Amino acid sequence: MKNLPMHDIPYSTQQITDADISAVSDVLRSGWLTQGPTVPRFESAFATHHGVAHAVAVTNATAALHIACLALGAAPGKWVWTSPNSFVASANCALYCGADVDFVDIDPVTRNLSVEALARKLVHAEHTGTLPTVVIPVHFAGLPCDLFAIRALADRYGFKVLEDASHATGASYEGALIGSRYVDASVFSFHPVKIITTGEGGMVTTQDEQLAHRLRLLRSHGVTREAALLELSDAQTGAWYYEQKVLGFNYRMTDLQAALGLSQLGRMDELHRARENLVRRYDELLTDLPLRLPTHQPSPLTRARSAWHLYAVEVEPGPGVADRATVFARMRAQGIMVNVHYQPIHLQPFYRARGFEPGQFPAAEAYYRRAMSIPMYPDLSGAEQAIVVRELILAIQA
Ligand SMILES: *Cc1c(COP(=O)(O)O)cnc(C)c1O
C-alpha cells in the first residue's frame, strides 16, 4: 500500500460560512441570477468600505486588469510596466490591449517593484522616448508598495498607476485601505485563494467617474441604454433600444457571486485579524531558523498593514541548510502544500520568446530561487500551524 502523507494542509483556501451559503441560496430563489440587484449592492458596499467613489465588479481580476489597462490608455505603440514577481496576468493584460510590456526589478526586502529601479528606468525611457503609459505595481503577498513615491514619479513622468491589489484586499497604507487613493485605478481578485472570494471574481475601483463609466461599458459589450448617452432618443425609437459605443466584452459578475462577495465583505476585518494572528505566531516561531521572513513595511518612512495573502519565506543557503527545492519536496511529502510565488514572469517561455532573458531582473530571479509560501488562511488552526513549523524545522536540515 502506498504511504499517504501525514497531513493535508493547503497553502491557502477559502472560508465558507452558513451565512455565505444562505446568501447565495437567497439569490438562487430570487429569480435574478445575473444583471439583478445584488451586483450593484456588492459594488456599492465595496466602494463604501474602501472609501472610494466607484467600484465595478467583473468576472475575475484578469478581466479587471484587461479593461482597466484599456481604459487607462494601453494600446499598440504604448508601454506598460509591471513587476516580474507576480502572476502572469499582471503582464498579460497589457498584451491583450496590443501594448508592449516591460518589467521593473523588485526590492529584495519588500519583494515589491523597486521605486529606485523604477526611477532609474524612467530616466532612461525619457531619453529614448519610451516612457510608459501605465505602470502596474503589484502589492505582493498583500504588502502595499510605496505608493507616495510611485505617485510622485507618475506626476513627474505622466503615466497612469493601476495597482494590482489582487493580494491586498483589506491592506492599508498610511492609515487608509488600499483602493484608489494614490493611484488611478485598483484591481482586486476574489479567487478562492485570495482574501475574500466570490468563486471567481474581480473588482476595479477608481475615484474617476469617466473612467468608471468606461469600465462599465467595456465590461458589457460596449453597450449602453443610458438615455443621456444615446445618439437617438427613446422617443425616436422604443424601449428596446440600446447602442454599442466601443468594442467591449462580457466580463459581468453574476448575482450569485456578488451575494457571496457581500457576505464575505461583511467579515473582512475578522478575516484580516485571523491572518495577523497567524503572522505574529510565524514571526515568533521561525526567527531562529535560516529563513528570511517577510517584512511588514513598504519602506522605513511609510506605514502600512499587509493583507497577508501569503506568508513567503526565503530559505537562506548556508552550511547545514537544505536547499529550497529539497525543503519544498519534503514539506509536500508530508502533505503540507507549500507553494512558490512567483516564477519571474519574464522567464516564462512565452516571454522569453518575446526577447526577455535570465539576468535582466536579478533581484526577482534571486528571490524566486529561495522563495517558499507556507500555509496562510483564516481557518488554519493553532495546532496545524504548529505542525507546519515543526515539519519546516525538520525539512530545513541538510
Ligand atoms: C490571482 C491574481 C491575479 C488574477 O486573478 P484572477 O481573479 O484569478 O483572474 C492577478 N494578479 C495577481 C497578482 C494575482 O495574484
Short mmCIF file of C-alpha atoms and ligand atoms in Angstrom, two decimals:
data_model
loop_
_atom_site.label_atom_id
_atom_site.label_comp_id
_atom_site.label_asym_id
_atom_site.label_seq_id
_atom_site.Cartn_x
_atom_site.Cartn_y
_atom_site.Cartn_z
CA MET A 1 0.00 0.00 0.00
CA LYS A 2 1.16 3.49 -0.82
CA ASN A 3 2.08 5.69 2.14
CA LEU A 4 -0.37 8.53 2.48
CA PRO A 5 1.07 11.87 3.54
CA MET A 6 0.73 12.62 7.27
CA HIS A 7 -1.12 15.89 6.82
CA ASP A 8 -3.44 17.71 4.43
CA ILE A 9 -2.73 21.43 4.80
CA PRO A 10 -3.06 23.68 1.73
CA TYR A 11 -1.08 26.93 1.31
CA SER A 12 -4.37 28.82 1.09
CA THR A 13 -8.09 28.13 0.95
CA GLN A 14 -11.43 29.88 1.22
CA GLN A 15 -13.58 30.22 4.34
CA ILE A 16 -17.27 29.49 3.66
CA THR A 17 -19.84 30.00 6.45
CA ASP A 18 -23.53 29.13 6.73
CA ALA A 19 -24.28 32.83 6.20
CA ASP A 20 -22.37 32.71 2.87
CA ILE A 21 -24.41 29.67 1.81
CA SER A 22 -27.77 31.27 2.66
CA ALA A 23 -26.77 34.49 0.89
CA VAL A 24 -26.14 32.52 -2.31
CA SER A 25 -29.33 30.41 -1.94
CA ASP A 26 -31.36 33.58 -1.47
CA VAL A 27 -30.20 34.75 -4.89
CA LEU A 28 -30.98 31.35 -6.42
CA ARG A 29 -34.53 31.70 -5.10
CA SER A 30 -34.87 35.34 -6.15
CA GLY A 31 -35.13 34.86 -9.89
CA TRP A 32 -32.17 37.18 -10.65
CA LEU A 33 -29.11 35.07 -11.36
CA THR A 34 -27.31 37.82 -13.24
CA GLN A 35 -27.85 41.52 -14.03
CA GLY A 36 -30.07 41.75 -10.92
CA PRO A 37 -29.81 43.96 -7.84
CA THR A 38 -27.04 42.09 -5.97
CA VAL A 39 -24.09 43.11 -8.16
CA PRO A 40 -24.77 46.85 -7.66
CA ARG A 41 -25.24 46.19 -3.93
CA PHE A 42 -21.85 44.46 -3.74
CA GLU A 43 -20.22 47.24 -5.75
CA SER A 44 -21.70 49.91 -3.57
CA ALA A 45 -20.77 48.10 -0.32
CA PHE A 46 -17.23 47.52 -1.60
CA ALA A 47 -16.86 51.17 -2.60
CA THR A 48 -18.20 52.40 0.75
CA HIS A 49 -16.00 50.01 2.71
CA HIS A 50 -12.94 51.28 0.82
CA GLY A 51 -13.94 54.94 0.86
CA VAL A 52 -13.74 55.11 -2.94
CA ALA A 53 -16.27 56.63 -5.35
CA HIS A 54 -16.68 53.80 -7.88
CA ALA A 55 -16.41 50.01 -7.85
CA VAL A 56 -17.01 47.92 -10.98
CA ALA A 57 -17.43 44.15 -10.48
CA VAL A 58 -16.23 41.75 -13.17
CA THR A 59 -15.72 38.03 -13.83
CA ASN A 60 -12.17 37.87 -12.41
CA ALA A 61 -9.14 40.06 -11.72
CA THR A 62 -7.62 39.19 -15.10
CA ALA A 63 -10.66 40.73 -16.84
CA ALA A 64 -10.43 43.66 -14.41
CA LEU A 65 -6.78 44.24 -15.38
CA HIS A 66 -7.69 43.99 -19.06
CA ILE A 67 -10.44 46.62 -19.07
CA ALA A 68 -8.55 48.86 -16.63
CA CYS A 69 -5.50 48.81 -18.92
CA LEU A 70 -7.70 49.63 -21.92
CA ALA A 71 -9.50 52.43 -20.09
CA LEU A 72 -6.16 53.92 -18.94
CA GLY A 73 -4.82 54.07 -22.47
CA ALA A 74 -2.82 50.89 -23.04
CA ALA A 75 -2.78 50.41 -26.84
CA PRO A 76 -0.46 49.46 -29.70
CA GLY A 77 2.70 51.58 -29.56
CA LYS A 78 2.36 52.21 -25.80
CA TRP A 79 4.35 50.70 -22.93
CA VAL A 80 3.04 49.09 -19.76
CA TRP A 81 5.47 48.25 -16.95
CA THR A 82 4.92 45.86 -14.05
CA SER A 83 6.74 43.70 -11.53
CA PRO A 84 8.28 40.39 -12.64
CA ASN A 85 7.42 38.96 -9.19
CA SER A 86 3.73 38.46 -9.91
CA PHE A 87 1.22 36.19 -11.54
CA VAL A 88 1.39 36.29 -15.35
CA ALA A 89 -1.97 38.14 -15.52
CA SER A 90 -0.27 41.35 -14.30
CA ALA A 91 1.67 41.47 -17.58
CA ASN A 92 -0.67 39.65 -19.98
CA CYS A 93 -3.31 42.39 -19.56
CA ALA A 94 -1.10 44.86 -21.42
CA LEU A 95 -0.62 42.45 -24.33
CA TYR A 96 -4.41 41.96 -24.59
CA CYS A 97 -4.53 45.69 -25.42
CA GLY A 98 -1.78 45.43 -28.02
CA ALA A 99 0.65 47.38 -25.81
CA ASP A 100 4.26 46.38 -25.12
CA VAL A 101 5.29 45.06 -21.71
CA ASP A 102 8.44 45.67 -19.73
CA PHE A 103 9.35 44.91 -16.12
CA VAL A 104 10.86 46.79 -13.21
CA ASP A 105 13.01 44.72 -10.85
CA ILE A 106 11.95 44.22 -7.25
CA ASP A 107 13.26 45.44 -3.92
CA PRO A 108 14.74 42.36 -2.23
CA VAL A 109 13.33 43.33 1.17
CA THR A 110 9.70 44.14 0.24
CA ARG A 111 9.67 41.90 -2.87
CA ASN A 112 7.59 44.66 -4.48
CA LEU A 113 8.55 46.68 -7.54
CA SER A 114 11.59 48.78 -6.50
CA VAL A 115 10.98 52.51 -6.55
CA GLU A 116 14.71 53.16 -7.17
CA ALA A 117 14.71 50.79 -10.14
CA LEU A 118 11.55 52.46 -11.44
CA ALA A 119 13.10 55.94 -11.12
CA ARG A 120 16.26 54.81 -12.98
CA LYS A 121 14.27 53.15 -15.74
CA LEU A 122 12.12 56.27 -16.19
CA VAL A 123 15.20 58.49 -16.66
CA HIS A 124 16.41 56.14 -19.36
CA ALA A 125 12.98 55.84 -21.01
CA GLU A 126 12.62 59.61 -21.15
CA HIS A 127 15.85 59.79 -23.17
CA THR A 128 14.75 57.10 -25.58
CA GLY A 129 11.13 58.28 -25.89
CA THR A 130 9.73 55.06 -24.45
CA LEU A 131 8.04 56.30 -21.28
CA PRO A 132 5.25 54.00 -20.05
CA THR A 133 1.56 54.89 -20.38
CA VAL A 134 0.58 52.66 -17.45
CA VAL A 135 2.62 51.26 -14.54
CA ILE A 136 1.13 48.32 -12.62
CA PRO A 137 2.62 47.98 -9.13
CA VAL A 138 1.66 44.68 -7.50
CA HIS A 139 1.18 44.59 -3.72
CA PHE A 140 2.98 41.29 -3.36
CA ALA A 141 1.62 38.98 -0.65
CA GLY A 142 -0.62 41.87 0.44
CA LEU A 143 2.17 44.30 1.42
CA PRO A 144 1.42 47.71 -0.12
CA CYS A 145 4.00 49.20 -2.47
CA ASP A 146 5.43 52.59 -1.56
CA LEU A 147 2.56 54.48 -3.18
CA PHE A 148 3.71 58.03 -2.19
CA ALA A 149 6.93 57.54 -4.11
CA ILE A 150 5.21 55.92 -7.10
CA ARG A 151 2.59 58.72 -7.22
CA ALA A 152 5.35 61.34 -7.24
CA LEU A 153 7.02 59.61 -10.21
CA ALA A 154 3.67 59.29 -12.01
CA ASP A 155 3.04 63.02 -11.63
CA ARG A 156 6.53 63.84 -12.89
CA TYR A 157 6.54 61.49 -15.90
CA GLY A 158 2.83 61.46 -16.73
CA PHE A 159 2.00 57.77 -16.53
CA LYS A 160 -1.16 56.23 -15.03
CA VAL A 161 -0.89 53.98 -11.99
CA LEU A 162 -3.01 50.82 -11.96
CA GLU A 163 -2.41 48.91 -8.73
CA ASP A 164 -2.79 45.15 -8.89
CA ALA A 165 -4.25 44.70 -5.41
CA SER A 166 -5.23 41.07 -6.06
CA HIS A 167 -3.37 40.13 -2.84
CA ALA A 168 -4.24 43.28 -0.94
CA THR A 169 -7.98 43.41 -0.20
CA GLY A 170 -8.07 44.85 3.32
CA ALA A 171 -4.46 46.08 3.33
CA SER A 172 -3.88 49.68 4.27
CA TYR A 173 -1.28 52.32 3.53
CA GLU A 174 -0.78 55.35 5.76
CA GLY A 175 -3.98 54.54 7.61
CA ALA A 176 -6.31 54.16 4.61
CA LEU A 177 -7.45 50.97 2.90
CA ILE A 178 -5.78 50.12 -0.41
CA GLY A 179 -8.15 51.19 -3.20
CA SER A 180 -7.54 54.18 -5.43
CA ARG A 181 -6.20 56.79 -3.02
CA TYR A 182 -2.82 57.39 -4.69
CA VAL A 183 -3.50 55.57 -7.95
CA ASP A 184 -5.76 55.93 -10.97
CA ALA A 185 -7.44 52.55 -10.54
CA SER A 186 -7.13 49.44 -8.36
CA VAL A 187 -7.84 45.81 -9.19
CA PHE A 188 -8.89 43.15 -6.65
CA SER A 189 -9.23 39.38 -7.09
CA PHE A 190 -11.85 37.19 -5.44
CA HIS A 191 -10.37 33.83 -6.44
CA PRO A 192 -10.81 31.31 -3.59
CA VAL A 193 -7.15 31.52 -2.50
CA LYS A 194 -7.34 35.31 -2.13
CA ILE A 195 -8.55 37.40 0.85
CA ILE A 196 -12.30 37.21 0.18
CA THR A 197 -13.90 35.10 -2.53
CA THR A 198 -16.77 35.04 -5.00
CA GLY A 199 -15.64 31.71 -6.56
CA GLU A 200 -14.17 33.63 -9.49
CA GLY A 201 -14.44 37.38 -9.44
CA GLY A 202 -12.72 40.72 -9.61
CA MET A 203 -13.29 44.42 -8.98
CA VAL A 204 -11.90 47.67 -10.31
CA THR A 205 -12.14 50.74 -8.08
CA THR A 206 -11.48 54.32 -9.07
CA GLN A 207 -12.24 57.89 -7.97
CA ASP A 208 -12.63 58.95 -11.61
CA GLU A 209 -16.24 58.96 -12.80
CA GLN A 210 -15.40 58.95 -16.51
CA LEU A 211 -13.05 56.04 -16.04
CA ALA A 212 -15.76 54.13 -14.12
CA HIS A 213 -18.21 54.81 -16.94
CA ARG A 214 -15.75 53.48 -19.49
CA LEU A 215 -15.09 50.39 -17.39
CA ARG A 216 -18.84 49.67 -17.20
CA LEU A 217 -19.12 49.95 -20.98
CA LEU A 218 -16.14 47.66 -21.57
CA ARG A 219 -17.50 45.09 -19.09
CA SER A 220 -20.74 44.66 -21.01
CA HIS A 221 -20.15 44.58 -24.79
CA GLY A 222 -19.58 48.35 -25.05
CA VAL A 223 -23.34 48.67 -24.98
CA THR A 224 -25.41 51.28 -23.13
CA ARG A 225 -29.09 52.15 -22.58
CA GLU A 226 -28.39 55.33 -20.61
CA ALA A 227 -30.62 57.95 -22.21
CA ALA A 228 -28.08 60.75 -21.86
CA LEU A 229 -25.53 58.83 -23.91
CA LEU A 230 -27.70 57.69 -26.81
CA GLU A 231 -27.42 59.26 -30.26
CA LEU A 232 -31.10 58.55 -30.93
CA SER A 233 -33.67 59.02 -28.17
CA ASP A 234 -36.29 56.56 -26.91
CA ALA A 235 -38.94 58.82 -28.45
CA GLN A 236 -37.42 58.25 -31.88
CA THR A 237 -37.08 54.51 -31.27
CA GLY A 238 -38.51 52.40 -28.42
CA ALA A 239 -37.81 50.90 -25.03
CA TRP A 240 -35.86 48.06 -26.67
CA TYR A 241 -33.23 50.48 -27.87
CA TYR A 242 -29.52 50.31 -26.95
CA GLU A 243 -26.32 51.49 -28.61
CA GLN A 244 -22.87 49.93 -28.86
CA LYS A 245 -20.27 52.67 -28.34
CA VAL A 246 -16.97 50.75 -28.15
CA LEU A 247 -15.73 47.19 -28.57
CA GLY A 248 -16.48 45.65 -25.18
CA PHE A 249 -16.64 42.19 -23.64
CA ASN A 250 -18.93 40.09 -21.49
CA TYR A 251 -16.99 40.37 -18.23
CA ARG A 252 -20.07 40.61 -15.99
CA MET A 253 -20.11 39.13 -12.48
CA THR A 254 -23.24 37.11 -11.63
CA ASP A 255 -25.58 37.95 -8.75
CA LEU A 256 -24.71 34.58 -7.18
CA GLN A 257 -21.06 35.64 -7.00
CA ALA A 258 -21.92 39.11 -5.74
CA ALA A 259 -24.04 37.64 -2.91
CA LEU A 260 -21.08 35.57 -1.76
CA GLY A 261 -18.82 38.61 -2.04
CA LEU A 262 -21.18 40.79 0.00
CA SER A 263 -21.40 38.16 2.72
CA GLN A 264 -17.59 37.77 2.81
CA LEU A 265 -17.02 41.52 2.77
CA GLY A 266 -19.08 41.73 5.97
CA ARG A 267 -16.40 39.83 7.90
CA MET A 268 -13.28 41.25 6.25
CA ASP A 269 -11.93 42.66 9.49
CA GLU A 270 -12.35 39.34 11.27
CA LEU A 271 -10.59 37.50 8.41
CA HIS A 272 -7.80 40.06 8.49
CA ARG A 273 -7.29 39.67 12.25
CA ALA A 274 -7.09 35.88 11.89
CA ARG A 275 -4.29 36.31 9.33
CA GLU A 276 -2.47 38.80 11.55
CA ASN A 277 -2.56 36.37 14.48
CA LEU A 278 -1.02 33.65 12.31
CA VAL A 279 1.68 36.09 11.17
CA ARG A 280 2.56 37.02 14.76
CA ARG A 281 3.00 33.35 15.60
CA TYR A 282 5.06 32.52 12.48
CA ASP A 283 7.28 35.56 13.09
CA GLU A 284 7.93 34.32 16.63
CA LEU A 285 8.38 30.61 15.93
CA LEU A 286 10.56 30.97 12.83
CA THR A 287 13.01 33.68 13.99
CA ASP A 288 15.91 31.38 14.77
CA LEU A 289 15.79 29.40 11.54
CA PRO A 290 17.94 30.10 8.45
CA LEU A 291 14.95 31.81 6.84
CA ARG A 292 14.35 35.35 5.70
CA LEU A 293 10.89 36.28 6.94
CA PRO A 294 8.56 38.76 5.20
CA THR A 295 8.90 42.42 6.16
CA HIS A 296 5.87 44.31 7.49
CA GLN A 297 6.59 47.74 6.00
CA PRO A 298 6.88 49.10 2.43
CA SER A 299 9.78 51.42 3.38
CA PRO A 300 11.44 52.81 6.51
CA LEU A 301 9.41 56.02 6.08
CA THR A 302 5.88 54.76 5.41
CA ARG A 303 3.39 52.80 7.48
CA ALA A 304 1.21 50.03 6.13
CA ARG A 305 -0.76 46.95 7.17
CA SER A 306 -0.32 44.00 4.87
CA ALA A 307 -3.38 41.93 3.95
CA TRP A 308 -1.15 38.85 4.46
CA HIS A 309 -2.45 36.91 1.46
CA LEU A 310 0.81 34.95 1.60
CA TYR A 311 3.46 34.26 4.18
CA ALA A 312 6.50 33.77 1.95
CA VAL A 313 9.84 32.83 3.47
CA GLU A 314 13.24 32.66 1.77
CA VAL A 315 15.43 29.65 2.50
CA GLU A 316 18.85 31.20 3.05
CA PRO A 317 21.66 28.97 1.76
CA GLY A 318 24.31 28.02 4.31
CA PRO A 319 26.17 25.11 5.93
CA GLY A 320 23.77 22.51 7.28
CA VAL A 321 20.82 24.05 5.43
CA ALA A 322 18.90 22.13 2.75
CA ASP A 323 18.19 23.98 -0.48
CA ARG A 324 14.75 25.35 -1.27
CA ALA A 325 13.86 22.53 -3.71
CA THR A 326 14.64 19.93 -1.02
CA VAL A 327 12.73 21.77 1.70
CA PHE A 328 9.78 22.18 -0.67
CA ALA A 329 9.74 18.48 -1.64
CA ARG A 330 9.97 17.35 2.00
CA MET A 331 7.07 19.62 3.04
CA ARG A 332 4.92 18.40 0.16
CA ALA A 333 5.76 14.78 1.03
CA GLN A 334 4.31 15.46 4.49
CA GLY A 335 1.10 16.76 2.92
CA ILE A 336 1.90 20.40 3.62
CA MET A 337 1.10 22.06 0.31
CA VAL A 338 3.73 24.81 0.30
CA ASN A 339 3.93 26.80 -2.93
CA VAL A 340 6.27 29.18 -4.75
CA HIS A 341 5.25 32.75 -5.57
CA TYR A 342 6.41 33.65 -8.15
CA GLN A 343 8.40 32.28 -11.04
CA PRO A 344 9.54 35.59 -12.58
CA ILE A 345 7.15 36.41 -15.41
CA HIS A 346 9.93 37.35 -17.86
CA LEU A 347 11.38 33.82 -17.60
CA GLN A 348 8.20 32.14 -18.83
CA PRO A 349 8.76 30.57 -22.28
CA PHE A 350 6.14 32.92 -23.73
CA TYR A 351 8.01 36.00 -22.51
CA ARG A 352 11.43 34.60 -23.41
CA ALA A 353 10.11 34.17 -26.95
CA ARG A 354 9.38 37.91 -26.86
CA GLY A 355 13.06 38.62 -26.10
CA PHE A 356 13.34 38.53 -22.31
CA GLU A 357 16.33 36.71 -20.80
CA PRO A 358 17.63 35.39 -17.49
CA GLY A 359 19.70 38.03 -15.68
CA GLN A 360 17.55 41.00 -16.71
CA PHE A 361 15.80 41.32 -13.34
CA PRO A 362 18.31 39.78 -10.93
CA ALA A 363 16.54 40.63 -7.65
CA ALA A 364 13.32 38.91 -8.77
CA GLU A 365 15.33 35.92 -10.00
CA ALA A 366 17.34 35.64 -6.75
CA TYR A 367 14.16 35.91 -4.69
CA TYR A 368 12.49 33.20 -6.75
CA ARG A 369 15.36 30.75 -6.14
CA ARG A 370 14.82 30.93 -2.36
CA ALA A 371 11.10 31.62 -2.04
CA MET A 372 8.50 29.36 -0.48
CA SER A 373 4.96 30.26 0.65
CA ILE A 374 3.86 28.38 3.75
CA PRO A 375 0.21 27.82 4.74
CA MET A 376 -1.71 31.04 5.45
CA TYR A 377 -5.52 31.24 5.60
CA PRO A 378 -8.00 32.31 8.27
CA ASP A 379 -9.08 28.78 9.25
CA LEU A 380 -5.52 27.47 9.74
CA SER A 381 -5.67 26.29 13.36
CA GLY A 382 -3.00 26.80 16.00
CA ALA A 383 -2.37 23.05 16.02
CA GLU A 384 -1.95 22.96 12.23
CA GLN A 385 0.36 25.95 12.34
CA ALA A 386 2.47 24.17 14.97
CA ILE A 387 2.69 21.15 12.63
CA VAL A 388 3.83 23.38 9.75
CA VAL A 389 6.58 24.89 11.94
CA ARG A 390 7.70 21.51 13.29
CA GLU A 391 7.92 20.00 9.79
CA LEU A 392 9.74 23.06 8.49
CA ILE A 393 12.37 22.79 11.25
CA LEU A 394 12.98 19.19 10.18
CA ALA A 395 12.84 19.84 6.43
CA ILE A 396 15.37 22.64 6.50
CA GLN A 397 18.21 20.49 7.83
CA ALA A 398 20.62 19.42 5.10
C1 LIG B 1 -4.72 36.00 -8.63
C2 LIG B 1 -4.01 37.12 -9.29
C3 LIG B 1 -4.45 37.68 -10.49
C4 LIG B 1 -5.57 37.09 -11.29
O1 LIG B 1 -6.71 36.97 -10.56
P1 LIG B 1 -7.97 36.17 -11.16
O2 LIG B 1 -9.10 36.71 -10.33
O3 LIG B 1 -7.68 34.72 -10.88
O4 LIG B 1 -8.09 36.47 -12.59
C5 LIG B 1 -3.79 38.78 -10.98
N1 LIG B 1 -2.73 39.29 -10.35
C6 LIG B 1 -2.25 38.76 -9.20
C7 LIG B 1 -1.08 39.39 -8.54
C8 LIG B 1 -2.87 37.64 -8.65
O5 LIG B 1 -2.39 37.09 -7.54
#
